[in-house]
Short mmCIF file of C-alpha atoms and ligand atoms in Angstrom, two decimals:
data_model
loop_
_atom_site.label_atom_id
_atom_site.label_comp_id
_atom_site.label_asym_id
_atom_site.label_seq_id
_atom_site.Cartn_x
_atom_site.Cartn_y
_atom_site.Cartn_z
CA MET A 45 0.00 0.00 0.00
CA VAL A 46 1.01 3.56 -0.58
CA ALA A 47 -0.20 6.85 0.89
CA VAL A 48 -0.25 9.94 -1.29
CA ALA A 49 0.51 13.51 -0.28
CA ILE A 50 -0.22 16.42 -2.59
CA LEU A 51 1.39 19.82 -2.06
CA ALA A 52 -1.33 22.40 -2.54
CA ALA A 53 -0.66 25.11 0.02
CA GLY A 54 1.13 27.69 -2.11
CA ARG A 55 -0.51 30.80 -3.53
CA GLY A 56 1.23 30.54 -6.86
CA THR A 57 2.45 34.13 -6.95
CA ARG A 58 3.45 33.91 -10.60
CA MET A 59 -0.18 33.24 -11.61
CA LYS A 60 -1.00 36.82 -10.44
CA SER A 61 -4.28 35.58 -9.06
CA ASP A 62 -6.18 35.49 -5.77
CA LEU A 63 -7.31 31.97 -6.56
CA PRO A 64 -4.91 29.35 -5.19
CA LYS A 65 -2.85 28.12 -8.12
CA VAL A 66 -3.94 24.50 -7.76
CA LEU A 67 -7.58 25.54 -8.25
CA HIS A 68 -7.01 27.04 -11.66
CA PRO A 69 -8.87 24.96 -14.21
CA LEU A 70 -7.09 23.02 -16.91
CA GLY A 71 -9.99 22.13 -19.18
CA SER A 72 -12.78 20.55 -17.17
CA ARG A 73 -10.86 20.05 -13.89
CA SER A 74 -8.62 22.01 -11.60
CA LEU A 75 -4.91 21.24 -11.33
CA VAL A 76 -5.27 19.59 -7.94
CA GLU A 77 -8.17 17.42 -9.11
CA ARG A 78 -6.08 16.27 -12.03
CA VAL A 79 -3.21 15.35 -9.72
CA LEU A 80 -5.62 13.46 -7.45
CA ASP A 81 -7.09 11.67 -10.46
CA SER A 82 -3.66 10.64 -11.70
CA VAL A 83 -3.10 8.53 -8.54
CA THR A 84 -6.49 6.77 -8.55
CA GLY A 85 -5.05 3.66 -10.19
CA LEU A 86 -2.55 3.26 -7.34
CA ASN A 87 -5.44 2.75 -4.95
CA PRO A 88 -3.78 4.80 -2.19
CA SER A 89 -4.47 3.93 1.44
CA ARG A 90 -4.66 7.66 2.24
CA ARG A 91 -4.86 10.88 0.24
CA LEU A 92 -3.38 13.81 2.16
CA VAL A 93 -3.70 17.24 0.61
CA ILE A 94 -1.55 19.94 2.20
CA VAL A 95 -3.43 23.23 2.12
CA GLY A 96 -2.54 26.72 3.27
CA TYR A 97 -3.20 29.76 1.11
CA ARG A 98 -7.02 30.22 1.10
CA SER A 99 -7.32 26.64 2.25
CA GLU A 100 -11.11 26.89 2.64
CA LEU A 101 -11.38 27.28 -1.14
CA VAL A 102 -9.33 24.15 -1.76
CA ARG A 103 -11.30 22.20 0.85
CA ASP A 104 -14.59 23.32 -0.73
CA ALA A 105 -13.41 22.49 -4.23
CA LEU A 106 -12.54 18.95 -3.15
CA ALA A 107 -15.57 18.46 -0.89
CA SER A 108 -17.37 16.35 -3.48
CA TYR A 109 -14.27 14.49 -4.65
CA PRO A 110 -15.28 10.82 -5.00
CA ALA A 111 -12.52 9.42 -2.75
CA THR A 112 -11.73 10.39 0.84
CA VAL A 113 -9.31 13.28 1.07
CA GLU A 114 -7.62 14.34 4.32
CA PHE A 115 -6.53 17.95 4.62
CA VAL A 116 -3.40 19.00 6.43
CA GLU A 117 -2.90 22.70 7.18
CA GLN A 118 0.36 24.47 6.48
CA THR A 119 -0.48 27.86 7.95
CA GLU A 120 2.67 29.57 6.74
CA GLN A 121 4.08 28.53 3.39
CA LEU A 122 7.76 28.19 4.12
CA GLY A 123 8.58 25.81 1.30
CA THR A 124 7.88 22.33 -0.03
CA GLY A 125 9.97 20.68 2.70
CA HIS A 126 8.12 22.63 5.37
CA ALA A 127 4.85 21.49 3.79
CA ILE A 128 5.85 17.83 4.14
CA GLN A 129 7.00 18.45 7.72
CA GLN A 130 3.34 19.18 8.52
CA LEU A 131 2.60 15.49 7.87
CA LEU A 132 4.71 14.33 10.82
CA PRO A 133 1.89 14.34 13.42
CA HIS A 134 -0.54 12.80 10.92
CA LEU A 135 1.67 9.91 9.88
CA GLU A 136 2.99 8.87 13.27
CA GLY A 137 3.65 5.14 13.27
CA PHE A 138 2.97 4.98 9.54
CA ASP A 139 5.10 2.24 8.02
CA GLU A 140 4.45 2.38 4.29
CA ASP A 141 5.64 4.28 1.27
CA LEU A 142 4.61 7.88 0.71
CA LEU A 143 4.16 9.19 -2.82
CA VAL A 144 4.53 12.98 -2.87
CA LEU A 145 3.31 15.07 -5.78
CA ASN A 146 3.39 18.80 -6.37
CA GLY A 147 -0.15 20.03 -6.86
CA ASP A 148 0.84 21.87 -10.04
CA VAL A 149 1.93 18.89 -12.18
CA PRO A 150 -1.36 17.92 -13.85
CA LEU A 151 -0.34 15.98 -16.96
CA LEU A 152 1.14 12.85 -15.37
CA ARG A 153 -0.16 9.64 -16.88
CA PRO A 154 -1.44 7.05 -14.39
CA GLU A 155 0.72 4.39 -16.13
CA THR A 156 3.81 6.48 -15.47
CA LEU A 157 3.04 6.73 -11.77
CA GLU A 158 2.33 3.00 -11.59
CA LEU A 159 5.68 2.21 -13.19
CA PHE A 160 7.40 4.71 -10.92
CA LEU A 161 5.94 3.07 -7.83
CA THR A 162 6.79 -0.44 -9.03
CA THR A 163 10.36 0.65 -9.70
CA HIS A 164 10.59 2.27 -6.27
CA ARG A 165 9.47 -0.98 -4.65
CA GLU A 166 11.83 -3.13 -6.72
CA LYS A 167 14.85 -0.98 -5.96
CA ALA A 168 13.81 -0.74 -2.30
CA ASN A 169 15.76 2.47 -1.73
CA PRO A 170 14.70 5.04 0.87
CA ALA A 171 13.63 7.45 -1.89
CA SER A 172 12.89 7.63 -5.61
CA ILE A 173 12.56 10.72 -7.72
CA LEU A 174 10.82 11.26 -11.05
CA THR A 175 12.94 13.14 -13.56
CA ALA A 176 12.96 14.10 -17.24
CA HIS A 177 15.23 15.68 -19.80
CA ILE A 178 13.46 18.80 -20.98
CA PRO A 179 14.34 21.28 -23.70
CA ASN A 180 13.70 24.36 -21.54
CA PRO A 181 14.62 23.50 -17.92
CA LYS A 182 14.31 27.06 -16.64
CA GLY A 183 12.69 27.19 -13.20
CA TYR A 184 13.10 23.51 -12.41
CA GLY A 185 15.41 21.91 -9.91
CA ARG A 186 18.31 20.26 -11.77
CA VAL A 187 19.13 16.63 -11.08
CA PHE A 188 22.77 15.55 -11.03
CA CYS A 189 23.77 11.88 -11.12
CA ASP A 190 27.05 10.03 -11.27
CA GLU A 191 27.92 7.85 -14.26
CA ARG A 192 26.06 4.90 -12.71
CA GLN A 193 22.90 7.03 -12.49
CA ASN A 194 23.05 7.36 -8.73
CA LEU A 195 21.63 10.64 -7.52
CA GLN A 196 24.26 13.09 -6.40
CA ALA A 197 22.22 16.24 -5.84
CA ILE A 198 19.11 18.20 -6.73
CA ILE A 199 19.89 21.88 -7.01
CA GLU A 200 17.13 24.47 -7.43
CA ASP A 201 17.30 26.67 -10.51
CA ARG A 202 17.97 29.79 -8.43
CA ASP A 203 20.75 28.08 -6.48
CA CYS A 204 22.51 26.73 -9.59
CA THR A 205 25.71 28.13 -11.01
CA LEU A 206 25.56 29.20 -14.67
CA GLU A 207 27.19 25.94 -15.62
CA GLN A 208 24.81 23.82 -13.54
CA ARG A 209 21.88 25.54 -15.23
CA GLN A 210 22.93 23.94 -18.53
CA ASN A 211 21.80 20.59 -17.16
CA GLN A 212 18.50 19.70 -18.78
CA ARG A 213 17.64 16.87 -16.44
CA VAL A 214 15.00 18.17 -14.04
CA ASN A 215 13.10 17.21 -10.93
CA ALA A 216 9.43 16.58 -11.76
CA GLY A 217 8.26 17.34 -8.24
CA VAL A 218 7.13 13.74 -7.78
CA TYR A 219 8.83 11.52 -5.22
CA CYS A 220 8.35 8.24 -3.48
CA PHE A 221 9.72 7.82 0.05
CA ARG A 222 9.99 5.12 2.61
CA TRP A 223 8.13 7.27 5.14
CA LYS A 224 10.20 6.20 8.14
CA ASP A 225 13.41 7.33 6.43
CA LEU A 226 11.89 10.61 5.30
CA ALA A 227 10.46 11.33 8.76
CA GLU A 228 13.97 11.03 10.18
CA VAL A 229 15.52 13.63 7.87
CA LEU A 230 12.63 16.13 7.74
CA PRO A 231 13.59 17.87 11.01
CA LYS A 232 17.10 18.44 9.66
CA LEU A 233 16.02 20.80 6.85
CA THR A 234 17.33 24.36 6.87
CA SER A 235 16.31 27.39 4.82
CA ASN A 236 19.84 28.29 3.90
CA ASN A 237 19.22 28.96 0.19
CA ASN A 238 18.33 31.64 -2.33
CA GLN A 239 14.61 31.60 -1.48
CA LYS A 240 15.04 31.17 2.32
CA GLU A 241 12.69 28.20 2.11
CA TYR A 242 12.69 24.66 3.47
CA TYR A 243 13.14 22.56 0.33
CA LEU A 244 11.75 19.07 0.02
CA THR A 245 14.54 18.48 -2.47
CA ASP A 246 17.02 18.85 0.41
CA ALA A 247 15.33 15.97 2.20
CA VAL A 248 16.00 13.90 -0.91
CA ASN A 249 19.59 15.10 -0.81
CA PHE A 250 19.91 13.74 2.74
CA LEU A 251 18.74 10.27 1.74
CA ARG A 252 20.90 7.71 -0.02
CA PRO A 253 20.71 5.79 -2.26
CA VAL A 254 17.96 7.44 -4.33
CA THR A 255 16.39 5.84 -7.39
CA VAL A 256 16.25 8.22 -10.35
CA PHE A 257 13.39 7.40 -12.69
CA ASP A 258 13.35 9.15 -16.08
CA VAL A 259 10.05 9.84 -17.80
CA GLU A 260 10.21 9.29 -21.55
CA ASP A 261 7.68 11.97 -22.48
CA TYR A 262 8.84 15.13 -20.72
CA GLN A 263 5.48 16.81 -21.37
CA GLU A 264 3.99 14.70 -18.60
CA ILE A 265 6.00 16.42 -15.93
CA LEU A 266 5.52 20.03 -16.95
CA GLY A 267 4.74 22.10 -13.86
CA ILE A 268 2.45 25.10 -13.96
CA ASN A 269 3.77 28.27 -12.39
CA ASP A 270 2.27 30.95 -14.64
CA ARG A 271 -0.54 31.50 -17.14
CA LYS A 272 1.67 30.80 -20.13
CA GLN A 273 2.55 27.37 -18.77
CA LEU A 274 -1.15 26.83 -18.05
CA SER A 275 -1.97 27.48 -21.70
CA GLU A 276 0.91 25.28 -22.91
CA SER A 277 -0.32 22.43 -20.75
CA TYR A 278 -3.83 22.97 -22.10
CA SER A 279 -2.58 22.52 -25.68
CA ILE A 280 -0.73 19.35 -24.71
CA LEU A 281 -3.87 17.99 -23.07
CA GLN A 282 -5.93 18.90 -26.13
CA THR A 283 -3.53 17.15 -28.46
CA ARG A 284 -3.75 14.01 -26.31
CA ILE A 285 -7.56 14.09 -26.26
CA LYS A 286 -7.95 14.73 -29.98
CA ASP A 287 -5.35 12.12 -30.95
CA HIS A 288 -7.25 9.63 -28.80
CA TRP A 289 -10.61 10.30 -30.50
CA MET A 290 -9.13 10.33 -33.98
CA ALA A 291 -7.64 6.90 -33.25
CA GLN A 292 -11.16 5.80 -32.22
CA GLY A 293 -12.58 6.79 -35.62
CA VAL A 294 -13.71 10.36 -35.06
CA THR A 295 -13.02 12.88 -37.83
CA ILE A 296 -11.77 16.22 -36.55
CA ILE A 297 -11.48 18.73 -39.34
CA ASP A 298 -8.88 21.31 -38.34
CA PRO A 299 -8.08 20.06 -34.82
CA GLY A 300 -6.27 23.30 -33.98
CA SER A 301 -9.57 25.18 -33.91
CA VAL A 302 -11.45 22.55 -31.89
CA THR A 303 -11.37 21.96 -28.11
CA ILE A 304 -12.67 18.84 -26.38
CA ASP A 305 -12.75 18.27 -22.62
CA ASP A 306 -11.47 14.92 -21.44
CA SER A 307 -14.87 14.23 -19.88
CA VAL A 308 -16.48 14.09 -23.35
CA THR A 309 -17.28 10.78 -25.08
CA LEU A 310 -17.59 10.38 -28.83
CA GLN A 311 -18.75 7.45 -30.94
CA PRO A 312 -16.88 6.42 -34.10
CA ASN A 313 -17.88 8.32 -37.26
CA VAL A 314 -18.67 11.52 -35.48
CA ILE A 315 -17.45 14.49 -37.54
CA ILE A 316 -16.29 17.56 -35.68
CA GLU A 317 -16.17 20.62 -37.91
CA PRO A 318 -13.87 23.61 -37.24
CA GLN A 319 -14.41 26.10 -34.40
CA THR A 320 -16.33 23.63 -32.29
CA HIS A 321 -16.00 23.17 -28.53
CA LEU A 322 -17.23 20.15 -26.59
CA ARG A 323 -17.30 20.51 -22.83
CA GLY A 324 -18.24 18.75 -19.63
CA LYS A 325 -20.13 15.50 -19.62
CA THR A 326 -21.07 15.64 -23.29
CA ALA A 327 -21.66 12.50 -25.35
CA ILE A 328 -22.16 12.39 -29.12
CA GLY A 329 -23.56 9.47 -31.09
CA SER A 330 -22.24 7.90 -34.25
CA GLY A 331 -22.68 9.68 -37.56
CA SER A 332 -23.39 13.07 -36.05
CA ARG A 333 -21.85 16.13 -37.63
CA ILE A 334 -21.13 18.90 -35.16
CA GLY A 335 -20.20 22.41 -36.23
CA PRO A 336 -18.74 24.46 -37.63
CA GLY A 337 -18.96 27.05 -34.90
CA SER A 338 -20.75 25.13 -32.17
CA LEU A 339 -20.52 24.76 -28.40
CA ILE A 340 -21.93 21.74 -26.58
CA GLU A 341 -21.72 21.52 -22.81
CA ASP A 342 -22.95 18.75 -20.52
CA SER A 343 -25.33 17.46 -23.20
CA GLN A 344 -26.22 14.22 -24.94
CA ILE A 345 -26.44 14.20 -28.71
CA GLY A 346 -27.85 11.12 -30.47
CA GLU A 347 -26.84 9.54 -33.77
CA ASN A 348 -26.85 11.26 -37.16
CA VAL A 349 -27.63 14.65 -35.69
CA THR A 350 -26.45 17.73 -37.53
CA LEU A 351 -25.70 20.79 -35.48
CA LEU A 352 -24.58 23.92 -37.23
CA PHE A 353 -23.39 27.16 -35.56
CA SER A 354 -25.36 26.36 -32.42
CA VAL A 355 -25.07 26.19 -28.65
CA VAL A 356 -26.43 23.30 -26.58
CA CYS A 357 -26.08 23.27 -22.77
CA ASP A 358 -27.40 20.81 -20.16
CA SER A 359 -29.74 19.28 -22.72
CA ALA A 360 -30.36 16.23 -24.92
CA VAL A 361 -30.97 15.98 -28.65
CA GLN A 362 -32.00 12.62 -30.07
CA SER A 363 -31.07 10.96 -33.34
CA GLU A 364 -31.63 12.33 -36.83
CA THR A 365 -32.47 15.81 -35.57
CA ARG A 366 -31.18 18.89 -37.37
CA VAL A 367 -30.19 21.87 -35.30
CA GLY A 368 -29.24 25.35 -36.49
CA PRO A 369 -27.83 27.42 -37.85
CA TYR A 370 -27.89 29.68 -34.79
CA ALA A 371 -30.02 27.72 -32.36
CA HIS A 372 -29.63 27.79 -28.56
CA ILE A 373 -30.83 24.77 -26.61
CA ARG A 374 -30.44 25.00 -22.85
CA GLY A 375 -31.84 24.41 -19.37
CA GLU A 376 -32.47 20.66 -19.54
CA ALA A 377 -34.30 20.77 -22.81
CA THR A 378 -34.89 17.44 -24.56
CA VAL A 379 -35.48 17.21 -28.27
CA GLY A 380 -36.81 13.97 -29.74
CA SER A 381 -35.60 12.28 -32.89
CA GLY A 382 -36.24 13.60 -36.38
CA CYS A 383 -36.89 17.15 -35.20
CA ARG A 384 -35.86 20.36 -36.85
CA ILE A 385 -34.68 23.23 -34.67
CA GLY A 386 -33.85 26.04 -37.02
CA ASN A 387 -32.48 29.52 -37.34
CA PHE A 388 -32.54 31.76 -34.28
CA VAL A 389 -34.56 29.38 -32.14
CA GLU A 390 -34.09 29.21 -28.37
CA LEU A 391 -35.37 26.19 -26.45
CA LYS A 392 -35.25 26.27 -22.66
CA ASN A 393 -36.41 23.63 -20.21
CA SER A 394 -38.74 22.16 -22.82
CA GLN A 395 -39.49 18.66 -24.00
CA LEU A 396 -40.11 18.02 -27.67
CA GLY A 397 -41.48 14.74 -29.02
CA GLU A 398 -40.49 13.18 -32.34
CA ASN A 399 -40.56 14.85 -35.75
CA THR A 400 -41.50 18.19 -34.28
CA ASN A 401 -40.34 21.40 -35.93
CA VAL A 402 -39.46 24.75 -34.50
CA ALA A 403 -37.80 26.04 -37.58
CA HIS A 404 -37.48 29.80 -37.42
CA LEU A 405 -37.12 32.69 -34.97
CA SER A 406 -38.87 31.26 -31.90
CA TYR A 407 -38.56 31.10 -28.12
CA VAL A 408 -39.92 27.93 -26.57
CA GLY A 409 -39.46 27.92 -22.80
CA ASP A 410 -41.00 25.72 -20.08
CA ALA A 411 -43.04 23.86 -22.69
CA SER A 412 -43.93 20.29 -23.62
CA LEU A 413 -44.53 19.65 -27.29
CA GLY A 414 -45.84 16.32 -28.57
CA ASP A 415 -44.92 14.49 -31.78
CA ARG A 416 -45.23 16.07 -35.25
CA VAL A 417 -45.96 19.50 -33.86
CA ASN A 418 -45.12 22.45 -36.06
CA ILE A 419 -44.37 25.81 -34.54
CA GLY A 420 -44.69 28.65 -37.04
CA ALA A 421 -41.97 31.24 -37.55
CA GLY A 422 -41.66 33.89 -34.90
CA THR A 423 -43.76 32.14 -32.26
CA ILE A 424 -42.96 32.59 -28.61
CA THR A 425 -44.15 31.05 -25.38
CA VAL A 426 -44.93 33.75 -22.84
CA ASN A 427 -43.69 31.73 -19.91
CA TYR A 428 -42.87 34.42 -17.39
CA ASP A 429 -45.32 36.84 -15.77
CA GLY A 430 -42.59 38.82 -14.10
CA VAL A 431 -42.70 36.69 -10.95
CA ASN A 432 -43.34 33.05 -11.85
CA LYS A 433 -42.67 30.77 -14.79
CA HIS A 434 -45.61 28.88 -16.30
CA ARG A 435 -45.81 25.88 -18.62
CA THR A 436 -47.19 25.47 -22.09
CA THR A 437 -48.33 22.05 -23.30
CA ILE A 438 -49.02 21.34 -26.95
CA GLY A 439 -50.48 18.02 -28.19
CA ASP A 440 -49.43 15.83 -31.11
CA ARG A 441 -49.81 17.06 -34.69
CA THR A 442 -50.80 20.58 -33.66
CA LYS A 443 -49.81 23.41 -35.95
CA ILE A 444 -49.14 26.76 -34.37
CA GLY A 445 -49.37 29.55 -36.98
CA SER A 446 -46.61 32.04 -37.57
CA ASN A 447 -45.97 34.79 -35.06
CA ASN A 448 -48.17 33.37 -32.29
CA THR A 449 -47.89 34.42 -28.67
CA LEU A 450 -48.74 31.51 -26.38
CA VAL A 451 -49.53 32.94 -22.96
CA ALA A 452 -48.78 30.35 -20.27
CA PRO A 453 -50.10 28.56 -18.30
CA LEU A 454 -51.64 27.05 -21.41
CA THR A 455 -52.71 23.64 -22.64
CA ILE A 456 -53.32 23.18 -26.33
CA GLY A 457 -54.79 19.85 -27.48
CA GLU A 458 -53.92 17.52 -30.35
CA ASP A 459 -54.63 18.26 -34.02
CA VAL A 460 -55.18 21.94 -33.32
CA THR A 461 -54.45 24.71 -35.79
CA THR A 462 -53.96 28.30 -34.69
CA ALA A 463 -54.14 31.20 -37.07
CA ALA A 464 -51.09 33.27 -37.84
CA GLY A 465 -50.60 36.23 -35.54
CA SER A 466 -52.76 34.80 -32.75
CA THR A 467 -52.28 35.58 -29.09
CA ILE A 468 -53.55 32.43 -27.40
CA THR A 469 -54.51 32.98 -23.78
CA ASP A 470 -57.07 30.19 -23.18
CA ASP A 471 -56.68 26.42 -23.32
CA LEU A 472 -57.68 24.75 -26.59
CA PRO A 473 -59.36 21.33 -26.89
CA ASN A 474 -58.36 18.68 -29.43
CA ASP A 475 -59.34 19.11 -33.09
CA CYS A 476 -60.08 22.78 -33.46
CA LEU A 477 -59.02 25.95 -35.21
CA ALA A 478 -58.29 28.94 -33.02
CA ILE A 479 -58.11 32.48 -34.36
CA ALA A 480 -57.16 34.99 -31.75
CA ARG A 481 -56.58 38.32 -33.44
CA SER A 482 -58.73 41.24 -34.48
CA ARG A 483 -60.27 41.04 -37.92
CA GLN A 484 -58.72 43.00 -40.73
CA VAL A 485 -60.76 46.08 -41.64
CA VAL A 486 -60.78 47.29 -45.26
CA LYS A 487 -62.25 50.73 -46.10
CA PRO A 488 -62.76 51.03 -49.89
CA GLY A 489 -61.77 54.35 -51.44
CA TRP A 490 -60.11 55.66 -48.28
CA ARG A 491 -57.04 57.90 -48.75
CA MET A 492 -54.74 59.85 -46.51
CA LYS A 493 -55.60 63.53 -46.58
CA GLU A 494 -53.07 65.54 -48.61
CA LYS A 495 -51.47 68.67 -47.07
CA GLY A 496 -53.61 71.73 -47.87
CA ASP A 497 -56.89 69.70 -48.14
CA SER A 498 -59.61 71.33 -46.08
C1 UD1 B 262 9.54 22.58 -7.24
C2 UD1 B 262 10.83 21.86 -6.85
C3 UD1 B 262 11.72 21.77 -8.09
C4 UD1 B 262 10.98 21.03 -9.19
C5 UD1 B 262 9.64 21.70 -9.48
C6 UD1 B 262 8.83 20.82 -10.41
C7 UD1 B 262 11.30 22.37 -4.52
C8 UD1 B 262 12.13 23.14 -3.59
N1 UD1 B 262 11.51 22.59 -5.82
O1 UD1 B 262 9.87 23.90 -7.59
O2 UD1 B 262 12.92 21.08 -7.79
O3 UD1 B 262 11.76 21.01 -10.38
O4 UD1 B 262 8.89 21.87 -8.28
O5 UD1 B 262 7.67 21.43 -10.85
O6 UD1 B 262 10.50 21.56 -4.09
N2 UD1 B 262 3.81 24.36 -1.90
C9 UD1 B 262 3.27 24.15 -0.65
N3 UD1 B 262 3.80 24.82 0.41
C10 UD1 B 262 4.84 25.64 0.31
C11 UD1 B 262 5.43 25.84 -0.98
C12 UD1 B 262 4.88 25.18 -2.05
O7 UD1 B 262 2.30 23.39 -0.52
O8 UD1 B 262 5.27 26.19 1.33
C13 UD1 B 262 3.23 23.65 -3.06
C14 UD1 B 262 2.74 24.58 -4.14
O9 UD1 B 262 1.37 24.90 -3.93
C15 UD1 B 262 2.95 23.75 -5.38
C16 UD1 B 262 4.10 22.83 -5.05
O10 UD1 B 262 4.24 22.87 -3.66
O11 UD1 B 262 1.81 22.97 -5.72
C17 UD1 B 262 5.41 23.25 -5.71
O12 UD1 B 262 5.74 24.55 -5.31
P1 UD1 B 262 6.40 25.58 -6.33
O13 UD1 B 262 6.62 26.85 -5.58
O14 UD1 B 262 5.63 25.64 -7.56
O15 UD1 B 262 7.82 24.89 -6.57
P2 UD1 B 262 8.78 25.08 -7.82
O16 UD1 B 262 9.51 26.37 -7.66
O17 UD1 B 262 8.06 24.86 -9.07
CA1 CA B 263 5.97 24.58 -9.59
#
């Protein structure tokens, strides 16, 4: 068994933000959530998150995390070594390995951590450290080994000589310790360095021998200290996600202009057109063509749907339905199969049956529409009286004329037709025609008086 500790107490000054650095989102999840997720496969016996700067925010953000998380306060942030010192009272008598991860290293692959832990156990040294050779090592601690790859020293970027800075082998900020050995050296740390901090890397320097484990893909260990690094990590994550879906048979036209959260699921033969963004718990069925220019968030899209220049949030659209251009579906709307939701149509918290059309310039909110309903151009549901929302119900095969105003609460039966321009205020039974507008008046021979006429 292994316990995991995540360092999440720092402010992250270089982010220039009041939000703790580890709470900044990288796609659909914060940095610290990503780090926690990366260790799930190790089945840790304990998950200790060290919090400090605005710790209540970090605690709140992880309150609904699916596994048990223990929080350890580091009231003053005096360095990564000082952070780990705070574990001493919590891990008294603990006799297992401790995996330590910086809270700002979100791209680690679970397989990498598994291999790292296996290697640590095989070598059975007091400590192991994850390292990589990276093209731009600026800001990272440099790792120096002898010719037999035994660790000699980790030296922080700011404490390096010019020559030492040339070393491109860096400390990932991920370590595995035999806790008993670490606990012995932790009290010996001093802050005698450029930053006047207690470095966790010095604890590693006290332990011998140390296993040095190189990661093949250096991108996995990129740490996030500023907004530029946040955006670079986002691109790396996006490339991973899109490569994955393309390998699964999804066409992504112009991947550079598309973003997909890693919580999204796509069936083979989905086509993602340019400038399209898929977020949250979105799922898209086979044969659907999404975009160009669309945003789908936390929504389920069936098979063979086309969705053009449209926005869908917290909603579901079933198979064979055509959406857009310029439709907005939101607020737990559900659209049945074979529907047509056209230009400049907004659907909110409404349920549409099958083969129902709302094709042009409409607002349908808090409504239930049956099957084969047709809503004429420019129709709106008047769902809000200024205080409360009210529902509109429309039965199967009913045809609402163009430019109707449906004043809710309202129930309209099946096989009803309403005349164009009607303002419908009263319920309508099945099988009827409703005309709710004043009659047209025609006055033969009438003309506007000309100027100067008496
Ligand atoms: C650290 C390592 C460096 C490594 C790099 C990898 C040290 C001394 N240096 O540097 O060798 O190459 O990570 O990304 O460890 N934190 C606390 N309490 C504190 C200070 C920091 O919890 O008192 C947390 C931060 O919130 C952060 C993590 O520790 O999640 C790392 O701190 P950071 O200041 O980013 O360290 P680096 O300078 O990047
Ligand atoms: Ca860092």
